[in-house]
Tab-separated table of C-alpha atoms and ligand atoms in Angstrom:
chain	number	residue	atom	x	y	z
A	315	MET	CA	-32.285	-1.196	6.246
A	316	GLY	CA	-34.161	-1.837	3.357
A	317	SER	CA	-33.413	-2.325	0.244
A	318	GLY	CA	-35.465	0.202	-1.167
A	319	VAL	CA	-32.896	3.175	-0.630
A	320	THR	CA	-29.369	1.294	-1.708
A	321	PRO	CA	-30.455	1.108	-5.525
A	322	ASN	CA	-30.975	5.305	-5.459
A	323	ALA	CA	-27.236	4.842	-3.636
A	324	VAL	CA	-25.933	2.568	-6.657
A	325	ALA	CA	-27.774	4.746	-9.285
A	326	ALA	CA	-26.207	7.983	-8.268
A	327	VAL	CA	-22.366	6.495	-8.366
A	328	ASP	CA	-21.494	8.918	-11.299
A	329	GLU	CA	-18.910	7.211	-13.309
A	330	ALA	CA	-18.124	11.025	-15.797
A	331	ARG	CA	-17.302	12.684	-11.678
A	332	GLN	CA	-14.791	10.058	-10.576
A	333	TRP	CA	-12.741	9.475	-13.488
A	334	ASP	CA	-12.175	12.953	-13.715
A	335	ARG	CA	-11.254	13.401	-10.135
A	336	LEU	CA	-8.891	10.982	-10.784
A	337	MET	CA	-7.387	12.462	-13.487
A	338	GLN	CA	-6.987	15.512	-11.929
A	339	MET	CA	-4.848	13.981	-8.678
A	340	ALA	CA	-3.074	12.714	-12.163
A	341	ARG	CA	-1.940	15.548	-13.078
A	342	ILE	CA	0.247	16.125	-9.442
A	343	GLY	CA	3.141	14.488	-9.928
A	344	ALA	CA	2.361	13.100	-13.534
A	345	ILE	CA	5.570	11.577	-15.436
A	346	PRO	CA	5.718	10.124	-19.201
A	347	GLY	CA	3.661	7.703	-20.383
A	348	ASP	CA	1.129	8.413	-18.041
A	349	GLY	CA	1.976	7.768	-14.769
A	350	VAL	CA	2.509	9.397	-11.720
A	351	ASN	CA	5.401	10.247	-9.344
A	352	ARG	CA	4.004	11.258	-6.228
A	353	ALA	CA	6.116	10.187	-3.021
A	354	CYS	CA	4.788	10.321	0.251
A	355	LEU	CA	4.966	13.645	2.534
A	356	THR	CA	6.405	15.432	-0.337
A	357	ASP	CA	5.024	18.582	-1.912
A	358	LEU	CA	3.307	16.859	-4.643
A	359	ASP	CA	1.824	14.340	-2.328
A	360	ARG	CA	0.044	17.488	0.485
A	361	GLN	CA	-0.819	19.221	-3.128
A	362	ALA	CA	-3.305	15.940	-3.538
A	363	ARG	CA	-4.409	15.883	-0.056
A	364	ARG	CA	-5.126	19.542	-0.675
A	365	LEU	CA	-7.576	18.688	-3.308
A	366	LEU	CA	-9.275	15.520	-1.727
A	367	ILE	CA	-9.873	17.596	1.232
A	368	ALA	CA	-11.272	20.933	-0.796
A	369	TRP	CA	-14.134	18.299	-2.130
A	370	ALA	CA	-14.792	16.926	1.018
A	371	GLU	CA	-15.213	20.254	2.543
A	372	GLY	CA	-17.321	20.457	-0.029
A	373	LEU	CA	-19.691	17.969	0.761
A	374	GLY	CA	-19.674	19.027	4.719
A	375	LEU	CA	-17.607	16.193	5.422
A	376	GLY	CA	-15.309	16.397	8.603
A	377	VAL	CA	-11.419	16.372	7.401
A	378	SER	CA	-9.504	15.104	10.449
A	379	VAL	CA	-5.368	14.275	10.702
A	380	ASP	CA	-3.767	11.684	13.470
A	381	ALA	CA	-0.066	11.770	14.473
A	382	LEU	CA	1.160	9.417	11.540
A	383	GLY	CA	-0.271	11.859	9.039
A	384	ASN	CA	-3.583	9.638	8.011
A	385	LEU	CA	-5.865	11.635	6.646
A	386	PHE	CA	-10.423	11.440	7.606
A	387	LEU	CA	-12.775	12.459	5.752
A	388	ARG	CA	-16.342	11.857	7.819
A	389	HIS	CA	-19.829	11.375	6.791
A	390	GLU	CA	-21.539	11.839	10.240
A	391	GLY	CA	-24.350	8.752	11.062
A	392	THR	CA	-27.358	9.353	12.533
A	393	GLN	CA	-25.708	7.291	15.640
A	394	PRO	CA	-22.532	9.546	16.017
A	395	GLY	CA	-21.265	7.183	18.532
A	396	LEU	CA	-21.039	4.209	17.219
A	397	ALA	CA	-18.001	2.745	15.797
A	398	PRO	CA	-17.388	4.021	12.066
A	399	VAL	CA	-16.983	1.940	8.658
A	400	LEU	CA	-14.042	2.641	7.135
A	401	THR	CA	-12.969	3.030	3.435
A	402	GLY	CA	-10.063	4.364	2.094
A	403	SER	CA	-6.655	3.099	0.392
A	404	HIS	CA	-3.113	5.001	0.270
A	405	MET	CA	-2.278	8.553	-1.915
A	406	ASP	CA	1.183	7.901	-2.782
A	407	THR	CA	2.866	6.014	-5.184
A	408	GLN	CA	5.774	4.267	-6.720
A	409	PRO	CA	8.710	6.382	-8.549
A	410	ASN	CA	7.717	5.113	-11.462
A	411	GLY	CA	3.982	4.394	-10.921
A	412	GLY	CA	0.587	4.387	-12.178
A	413	ARG	CA	-2.946	6.601	-12.275
A	414	PHE	CA	-4.745	4.092	-10.150
A	415	ASP	CA	-2.815	1.961	-7.652
A	416	GLY	CA	-3.990	3.593	-3.968
A	417	ILE	CA	-6.145	6.899	-5.437
A	418	TRP	CA	-8.728	5.024	-6.872
A	419	GLY	CA	-8.911	3.503	-2.907
A	420	VAL	CA	-9.403	7.248	-1.646
A	421	ILE	CA	-11.537	8.869	-4.444
A	422	ALA	CA	-13.841	5.514	-4.477
A	423	GLY	CA	-14.448	5.977	-0.864
A	424	LEU	CA	-15.501	9.682	-1.880
A	425	GLU	CA	-17.831	8.519	-4.845
A	426	SER	CA	-18.965	6.511	-2.452
A	427	VAL	CA	-19.906	8.662	0.269
A	428	GLN	CA	-21.173	11.110	-2.260
A	429	ALA	CA	-23.698	8.725	-4.003
A	430	LEU	CA	-24.758	7.862	-0.321
A	431	ARG	CA	-25.951	11.653	0.569
A	432	GLU	CA	-26.978	12.480	-2.579
A	433	ALA	CA	-29.794	9.179	-2.635
A	434	GLY	CA	-30.601	10.352	1.110
A	435	VAL	CA	-29.419	7.267	2.238
A	436	ALA	CA	-28.298	7.844	6.161
A	437	THR	CA	-26.345	5.807	7.999
A	438	ARG	CA	-26.606	4.870	11.985
A	439	ARG	CA	-22.969	4.723	11.706
A	440	PRO	CA	-20.506	7.474	10.966
A	441	ILE	CA	-17.968	6.230	7.449
A	442	GLU	CA	-14.937	7.368	7.205
A	443	VAL	CA	-12.848	7.797	3.986
A	444	VAL	CA	-9.218	7.572	5.236
A	445	ALA	CA	-5.872	8.144	3.020
A	446	TRP	CA	-2.954	6.139	4.853
A	447	THR	CA	0.630	7.555	5.389
A	448	ASN	CA	3.112	5.861	3.048
A	449	GLU	CA	1.720	2.688	2.059
A	450	GLU	CA	4.100	1.939	-0.821
A	451	GLY	CA	7.483	2.249	1.034
A	452	GLY	CA	9.234	4.008	-1.867
A	453	ARG	CA	10.579	7.040	-0.627
A	454	PHE	CA	11.240	5.369	3.120
A	455	ALA	CA	10.807	1.626	3.620
A	456	PRO	CA	8.705	-0.678	4.856
A	457	GLY	CA	5.082	0.756	3.443
A	458	CYS	CA	2.103	1.158	5.050
A	459	MET	CA	3.191	2.440	8.016
A	460	GLY	CA	-0.015	4.971	8.770
A	461	SER	CA	-2.304	1.839	9.392
A	462	MET	CA	0.127	-0.241	11.290
A	463	ALA	CA	0.561	2.617	13.754
A	464	TYR	CA	-2.945	2.922	13.424
A	465	ALA	CA	-3.547	-0.794	13.801
A	466	GLY	CA	-1.265	-0.534	16.773
A	467	PHE	CA	1.408	-2.654	15.275
A	468	LYS	CA	4.044	-0.316	15.671
A	469	PRO	CA	4.637	2.540	17.747
A	470	ALA	CA	4.457	5.358	16.031
A	471	ASP	CA	7.784	6.308	16.666
A	472	ALA	CA	9.294	3.515	15.426
A	473	TRP	CA	10.317	4.662	11.677
A	474	ASP	CA	11.585	8.275	13.099
A	475	ASP	CA	15.404	7.772	11.730
A	476	VAL	CA	14.259	5.996	8.345
A	477	ALA	CA	16.054	8.264	5.801
A	478	ASP	CA	15.460	8.916	2.510
A	479	THR	CA	18.029	8.798	-0.579
A	480	ALA	CA	18.208	12.768	0.088
A	481	GLY	CA	19.043	12.036	4.087
A	482	LEU	CA	15.886	13.244	5.312
A	483	THR	CA	14.196	10.993	7.640
A	484	PHE	CA	11.260	10.523	8.568
A	485	GLY	CA	10.181	11.439	11.692
A	486	GLU	CA	11.666	15.062	10.461
A	487	GLU	CA	9.722	15.234	7.218
A	488	LEU	CA	6.435	13.846	9.423
A	489	ARG	CA	6.789	16.475	11.762
A	490	ARG	CA	7.350	19.115	8.714
A	491	HIS	CA	4.297	17.564	6.881
A	492	LEU	CA	2.408	17.793	10.502
A	493	GLU	CA	3.190	21.650	10.114
A	494	LEU	CA	2.136	22.152	7.068
A	495	GLU	CA	-1.000	20.465	7.809
A	496	ALA	CA	-1.865	22.083	11.613
A	497	ASP	CA	-5.048	23.501	9.908
A	498	LEU	CA	-6.355	20.390	10.164
A	499	PRO	CA	-8.242	18.914	13.346
A	500	ARG	CA	-6.043	16.893	14.775
A	501	ARG	CA	-7.606	13.771	15.969
A	502	GLY	CA	-6.416	10.336	18.280
A	503	LEU	CA	-4.415	7.569	16.700
A	504	GLY	CA	-6.330	4.871	15.147
A	505	VAL	CA	-6.304	1.981	18.053
A	506	VAL	CA	-3.430	3.203	20.040
A	507	ASP	CA	-5.757	6.639	21.470
A	508	GLY	CA	-9.581	4.665	21.121
A	509	ALA	CA	-11.610	2.451	19.919
A	510	PRO	CA	-11.515	0.282	16.532
A	511	PRO	CA	-13.529	0.805	13.799
A	512	PHE	CA	-16.752	-1.187	12.935
A	513	ALA	CA	-15.318	-2.501	9.914
A	514	TYR	CA	-12.874	-1.989	7.087
A	515	VAL	CA	-13.497	-2.136	2.826
A	516	GLU	CA	-10.738	-0.931	0.740
A	517	CYS	CA	-11.215	-0.827	-2.820
A	518	HIS	CA	-7.619	-1.898	-5.142
A	519	ILE	CA	-7.182	-2.249	-8.707
A	520	GLU	CA	-6.387	-5.851	-8.712
A	521	GLN	CA	-2.585	-5.517	-9.792
A	522	GLY	CA	-2.790	-8.572	-11.841
A	523	PRO	CA	-4.219	-10.688	-14.395
A	524	ARG	CA	-6.938	-12.853	-13.703
A	525	LEU	CA	-9.927	-11.133	-13.481
A	526	GLU	CA	-9.213	-9.234	-17.245
A	527	ALA	CA	-8.295	-12.853	-18.185
A	528	GLU	CA	-11.218	-14.646	-16.999
A	529	GLY	CA	-13.954	-11.299	-18.502
A	530	LEU	CA	-15.066	-11.249	-14.881
A	531	ASP	CA	-15.581	-7.736	-12.795
A	532	ILE	CA	-15.646	-7.769	-8.919
A	533	GLY	CA	-12.608	-9.517	-7.282
A	534	VAL	CA	-13.878	-10.440	-3.624
A	535	VAL	CA	-10.574	-10.599	-2.258
A	536	THR	CA	-10.115	-13.652	0.628
A	537	GLY	CA	-6.734	-12.481	1.767
A	538	ILE	CA	-3.612	-11.049	1.449
A	539	GLN	CA	-0.502	-12.958	1.006
A	540	GLY	CA	3.166	-12.367	3.688
A	541	SER	CA	5.700	-10.438	2.321
A	542	ARG	CA	8.818	-9.561	4.453
A	543	TRP	CA	11.425	-6.988	3.366
A	544	PHE	CA	15.061	-6.883	4.046
A	545	THR	CA	18.341	-4.655	4.045
A	546	VAL	CA	21.395	-6.474	3.411
A	547	GLU	CA	24.483	-4.399	3.938
A	548	ILE	CA	28.029	-5.569	2.561
A	549	ASN	CA	31.089	-4.025	3.542
A	550	GLY	CA	34.747	-5.068	2.161
A	551	LYS	CA	37.347	-2.049	1.438
A	552	SER	CA	37.720	0.161	-1.791
A	553	ASP	CA	41.432	0.227	-3.601
A	554	HIS	CA	42.432	1.116	-6.801
A	555	ALA	CA	40.978	-0.570	-10.000
A	556	GLY	CA	43.965	-0.570	-11.503
A	557	THR	CA	46.368	-1.373	-8.916
A	558	THR	CA	45.182	-3.487	-6.177
A	559	PRO	CA	45.257	-7.833	-7.456
A	560	LEU	CA	41.833	-9.191	-7.537
A	561	ARG	CA	43.582	-11.804	-4.575
A	562	LEU	CA	43.974	-8.544	-2.202
A	563	ARG	CA	40.628	-7.205	-2.706
A	564	LYS	CA	37.576	-6.774	-0.753
A	565	ASP	CA	34.904	-6.218	-2.544
A	566	ALA	CA	32.028	-5.408	-1.987
A	567	VAL	CA	30.108	-5.716	-5.276
A	568	GLN	CA	31.815	-9.512	-6.126
A	569	ASP	CA	30.115	-10.730	-2.615
A	570	MET	CA	27.359	-9.302	-3.171
A	571	VAL	CA	27.219	-10.889	-5.818
A	572	ARG	CA	27.653	-14.563	-4.330
A	573	ALA	CA	24.884	-13.703	-1.886
A	574	ILE	CA	22.393	-13.036	-4.163
A	575	THR	CA	22.799	-15.970	-6.459
A	576	ALA	CA	22.839	-17.798	-3.182
A	577	LEU	CA	19.789	-16.339	-2.247
A	578	ASN	CA	18.162	-17.253	-5.959
A	579	ALA	CA	18.673	-20.691	-4.864
A	580	LEU	CA	17.302	-20.807	-1.567
A	581	MET	CA	14.158	-19.049	-2.957
A	582	HIS	CA	13.712	-21.552	-6.059
A	583	ASP	CA	10.050	-22.427	-6.207
A	584	PRO	CA	9.240	-24.410	-9.542
A	585	GLU	CA	5.365	-23.924	-8.810
A	586	ASP	CA	6.817	-20.192	-9.104
A	587	VAL	CA	4.552	-19.357	-5.964
A	588	LEU	CA	6.964	-17.714	-4.043
A	589	ARG	CA	7.966	-13.986	-4.609
A	590	PHE	CA	11.524	-12.821	-4.456
A	591	THR	CA	12.888	-9.549	-6.087
A	592	VAL	CA	16.793	-7.276	-5.742
A	593	ALA	CA	15.388	-4.312	-6.782
A	594	ARG	CA	16.847	-1.338	-4.524
A	595	ILE	CA	20.963	-1.488	-4.748
A	596	GLU	CA	23.361	1.530	-3.563
A	597	VAL	CA	26.805	1.466	-3.884
A	598	SER	CA	29.903	3.030	-2.391
A	599	PRO	CA	31.367	5.013	-3.610
A	600	ASN	CA	29.572	3.843	-6.822
A	601	SER	CA	32.739	5.007	-9.169
A	602	SER	CA	34.246	3.016	-11.998
A	603	ASN	CA	37.503	2.943	-11.095
A	604	SER	CA	36.997	2.516	-7.472
A	605	VAL	CA	36.505	-0.941	-5.538
A	606	ALA	CA	33.175	-1.523	-3.956
A	607	GLU	CA	33.360	-0.518	0.157
A	608	ARG	CA	29.847	-0.984	0.850
A	609	VAL	CA	26.563	-2.341	-1.430
A	610	ARG	CA	23.372	-2.345	0.484
A	611	PHE	CA	20.327	-4.248	-1.341
A	612	SER	CA	17.045	-4.521	-0.887
A	613	ILE	CA	14.499	-7.897	-0.312
A	614	ASP	CA	11.402	-8.212	-0.823
A	615	PHE	CA	10.306	-11.891	-0.410
A	616	ARG	CA	6.578	-12.794	-0.566
A	617	HIS	CA	5.157	-16.077	-0.163
A	618	PRO	CA	0.538	-17.225	1.182
A	619	ASP	CA	2.130	-19.832	3.743
A	620	ALA	CA	3.195	-18.752	6.897
A	621	LYS	CA	5.508	-21.359	7.415
A	622	VAL	CA	7.171	-20.951	3.917
A	623	LEU	CA	7.621	-17.252	4.298
A	624	THR	CA	9.478	-17.883	7.629
A	625	GLU	CA	11.466	-20.718	7.650
A	626	ARG	CA	13.052	-19.159	4.289
A	627	GLY	CA	13.030	-16.217	5.636
A	628	ASP	CA	14.778	-16.712	8.629
A	629	ALA	CA	17.636	-18.276	6.338
A	630	ILE	CA	18.415	-15.558	4.727
A	631	GLU	CA	20.933	-14.124	6.972
A	632	ARG	CA	22.792	-17.366	6.978
A	633	VAL	CA	22.934	-18.226	3.819
A	634	VAL	CA	24.134	-14.115	3.358
A	635	ASN	CA	26.928	-14.782	5.413
A	636	GLY	CA	28.128	-18.599	3.493
A	637	ALA	CA	28.040	-16.795	0.361
A	638	LEU	CA	30.928	-14.135	1.055
A	639	THR	CA	34.537	-14.588	0.491
A	640	THR	CA	36.245	-11.598	1.669
A	641	CYS	CA	33.330	-9.262	3.422
A	642	THR	CA	31.173	-8.791	6.173
A	643	ALA	CA	27.204	-8.506	6.075
A	644	THR	CA	24.562	-7.089	7.892
A	645	VAL	CA	21.453	-8.271	7.601
A	646	THR	CA	18.267	-6.338	8.887
A	647	GLU	CA	14.514	-7.250	8.824
A	648	ARG	CA	12.561	-4.004	7.696
A	649	PHE	CA	8.643	-5.600	7.362
A	650	HIS	CA	7.363	-8.775	8.148
A	651	ALA	CA	3.966	-8.725	7.184
A	652	LEU	CA	2.074	-12.738	7.813
A	653	PRO	CA	-0.591	-13.823	5.550
A	654	ILE	CA	-4.472	-12.955	6.029
A	655	THR	CA	-7.439	-13.902	5.798
A	656	PHE	CA	-10.198	-11.745	5.659
A	657	ASP	CA	-13.281	-12.034	7.474
A	658	ARG	CA	-16.305	-12.895	6.098
A	659	LEU	CA	-18.917	-10.698	6.816
A	660	VAL	CA	-16.753	-7.944	4.751
A	661	ARG	CA	-16.131	-10.447	2.124
A	662	ASP	CA	-20.163	-11.771	2.271
A	663	ALA	CA	-21.088	-8.416	1.562
A	664	VAL	CA	-18.902	-7.824	-1.390
A	665	GLU	CA	-20.458	-10.187	-2.776
A	666	ARG	CA	-23.750	-10.343	-1.917
A	667	ALA	CA	-23.546	-6.494	-3.239
A	668	ALA	CA	-21.589	-7.140	-6.871
A	669	ARG	CA	-23.957	-10.219	-7.449
A	670	ALA	CA	-27.118	-8.049	-6.773
A	671	GLN	CA	-25.820	-5.555	-9.707
A	672	GLY	CA	-25.377	-8.558	-11.855
A	673	LEU	CA	-21.574	-8.325	-11.767
A	674	GLY	CA	-19.280	-11.081	-12.683
A	675	THR	CA	-17.357	-11.944	-9.012
A	676	LEU	CA	-14.274	-14.337	-8.364
A	677	ARG	CA	-12.575	-15.089	-4.974
A	678	LEU	CA	-9.451	-14.724	-4.965
A	679	PRO	CA	-6.184	-13.621	-2.910
A	680	SER	CA	-3.756	-10.510	-3.178
A	681	GLY	CA	-0.151	-10.307	-4.094
A	682	ALA	CA	0.039	-7.113	-3.724
A	683	PHE	CA	0.093	-5.907	0.286
A	684	HIS	CA	-1.795	-3.382	1.334
A	685	ASP	CA	-3.291	-1.420	4.083
A	686	ALA	CA	-5.987	-3.958	4.665
A	687	GLN	CA	-3.451	-6.270	5.792
A	688	PHE	CA	-2.743	-4.318	8.941
A	689	MET	CA	-6.578	-3.041	9.514
A	690	SER	CA	-7.387	-6.825	9.536
A	691	ARG	CA	-5.891	-7.416	13.567
A	692	ILE	CA	-8.231	-4.892	14.431
A	693	CYS	CA	-11.798	-5.231	12.954
A	694	PRO	CA	-13.618	-6.973	10.059
A	695	THR	CA	-11.672	-6.337	6.702
A	696	GLY	CA	-12.455	-6.663	3.257
A	697	MET	CA	-11.543	-5.812	-0.404
A	698	ILE	CA	-12.882	-5.056	-3.548
A	699	PHE	CA	-10.827	-5.608	-6.303
A	700	VAL	CA	-11.666	-4.305	-10.357
A	701	PRO	CA	-9.438	-5.285	-13.722
A	702	SER	CA	-6.454	-4.128	-14.352
A	703	ARG	CA	-5.293	-3.891	-17.784
A	704	ALA	CA	-2.553	-6.810	-18.408
A	705	GLY	CA	-2.289	-7.086	-14.776
A	706	VAL	CA	-0.089	-3.905	-15.012
A	707	SER	CA	0.481	-2.415	-11.789
A	708	HIS	CA	3.447	-0.302	-10.620
A	709	HIS	CA	4.304	1.351	-13.657
A	710	PRO	CA	3.198	4.174	-16.206
A	711	SER	CA	0.639	1.607	-18.532
A	712	GLU	CA	-1.151	0.718	-15.571
A	713	TYR	CA	-4.708	1.202	-16.985
A	714	THR	CA	-8.724	-0.070	-15.771
A	715	GLU	CA	-11.694	1.232	-17.767
A	716	PRO	CA	-14.127	4.204	-16.349
A	717	ASP	CA	-17.020	1.760	-16.524
A	718	GLN	CA	-15.307	-0.796	-14.707
A	719	LEU	CA	-14.167	1.480	-12.124
A	720	ALA	CA	-17.578	3.063	-11.312
A	721	ALA	CA	-18.668	-1.133	-10.968
A	722	GLY	CA	-16.059	-0.914	-8.062
A	723	ALA	CA	-17.243	1.967	-6.355
A	724	ARG	CA	-20.974	1.011	-6.396
A	725	VAL	CA	-20.471	-1.947	-5.042
A	726	LEU	CA	-18.795	-0.204	-2.243
A	727	ALA	CA	-21.802	2.401	-1.766
A	728	ALA	CA	-23.612	-1.120	-1.545
A	729	VAL	CA	-21.450	-1.928	0.808
A	730	LEU	CA	-21.172	1.104	2.941
A	731	ALA	CA	-25.193	1.128	3.370
A	732	ASP	CA	-24.902	-2.652	4.246
A	733	LEU	CA	-22.116	-2.673	7.449
A	734	ALA	CA	-22.867	1.103	8.290
A	735	ASN	CA	-26.652	0.160	8.878
A	736	ARG	CA	-25.510	-3.161	11.441
B	2155	HGY	O1	4.403	-3.622	-3.094
B	2155	HGY	C1	3.226	-3.709	-2.721
B	2155	HGY	O2	2.241	-4.984	-2.580
B	2155	HGY	C2	1.921	-2.479	-2.794
B	2155	HGY	O3	1.563	-2.788	-4.101
B	2155	HGY	N1	2.176	-1.893	-2.219
B	2156	MN	MN1	-1.760	-0.382	-3.508
B	2157	MN	MN1	1.558	-0.424	-5.142
């Protein structure tokens, strides 16, 4: 494709329009401190999706939903039968989340497609903007359910029995969600029902400090580190806190402390590359004067080296059981995403587009996981990062400047025009 049209599309990206859409989305589930709490498959999630659909329909994009609730907005190509280029991210947030994680990737996709259409840039391939279901895994663990199912990594019903803290299951909530969106055209599920896309490119905030620290504009993401999630359930016996001698207790909380202490030793890394987090703990009966009979705690373990991820992750169950003194434990793996390296095709297209626009680029891996981790199994995939203020994310103070977000969308517009004309 001649480079003559791409500058028009790049110029057609509208910073104020993109920012206004992001701020409208941020009002759906707004929490104090400029944060957002918008869990997947909730009324807030559906409200945000309806707003996005209204914008897309206003542009003449085709709207459809698949069996996992993944939402697609299609810009038709001059050769509709060709495999499309996909771009997008997720709309669900952490419970104490920010205004940009995920949702910017979806809004940037819409903005870039709108810019291409306004600039009259025809593309051979269709372009589809996608909003993946449940990337965060906050309400229903694990994350990336929509993209994992789309990429054939797990069967569509793999998580039907996963329950949220209210006892509602993912399967029930997904069925209800699809009924409430029954007016939207349905489509098959990714590679389960059809061919893979030609390529996938995802815009996302960096969620780290490097672009800001180095004064650079665009992260050319080289890959994503591996992640493994586990749930550890420890079972003991409830007793009266005032009358039961400690030597007779089966105290699940005390054994949890021993297990986490032993896991900290297993996960010790003087180079501080390894990431080990326990952040969700449920105690039963959760009463200050009854000895705990059961606890459940989460493990989020990450590392860029598959060997470390495998060896230390596989040791978790042995280390937990070795630490217990009076209780028993069950260790269940919930999520297993190996480290991935992005394909050169998309990575180089991102770097070329950013440099052509005079933007400073940095090649870097992602510490956060993304839907792109699973899309990279089925098609050439890459990501575009923009700076995060102080590297903060998964917090209401998450922030990226309007002009930084516009620069990311301009790179995306050029990359989409490039890939969709190959
Ligand atoms: O947890 C993650 O890495 C992503 O931000 N959901
Ligand atoms: Mn995200
Ligand atoms: Mn996130």
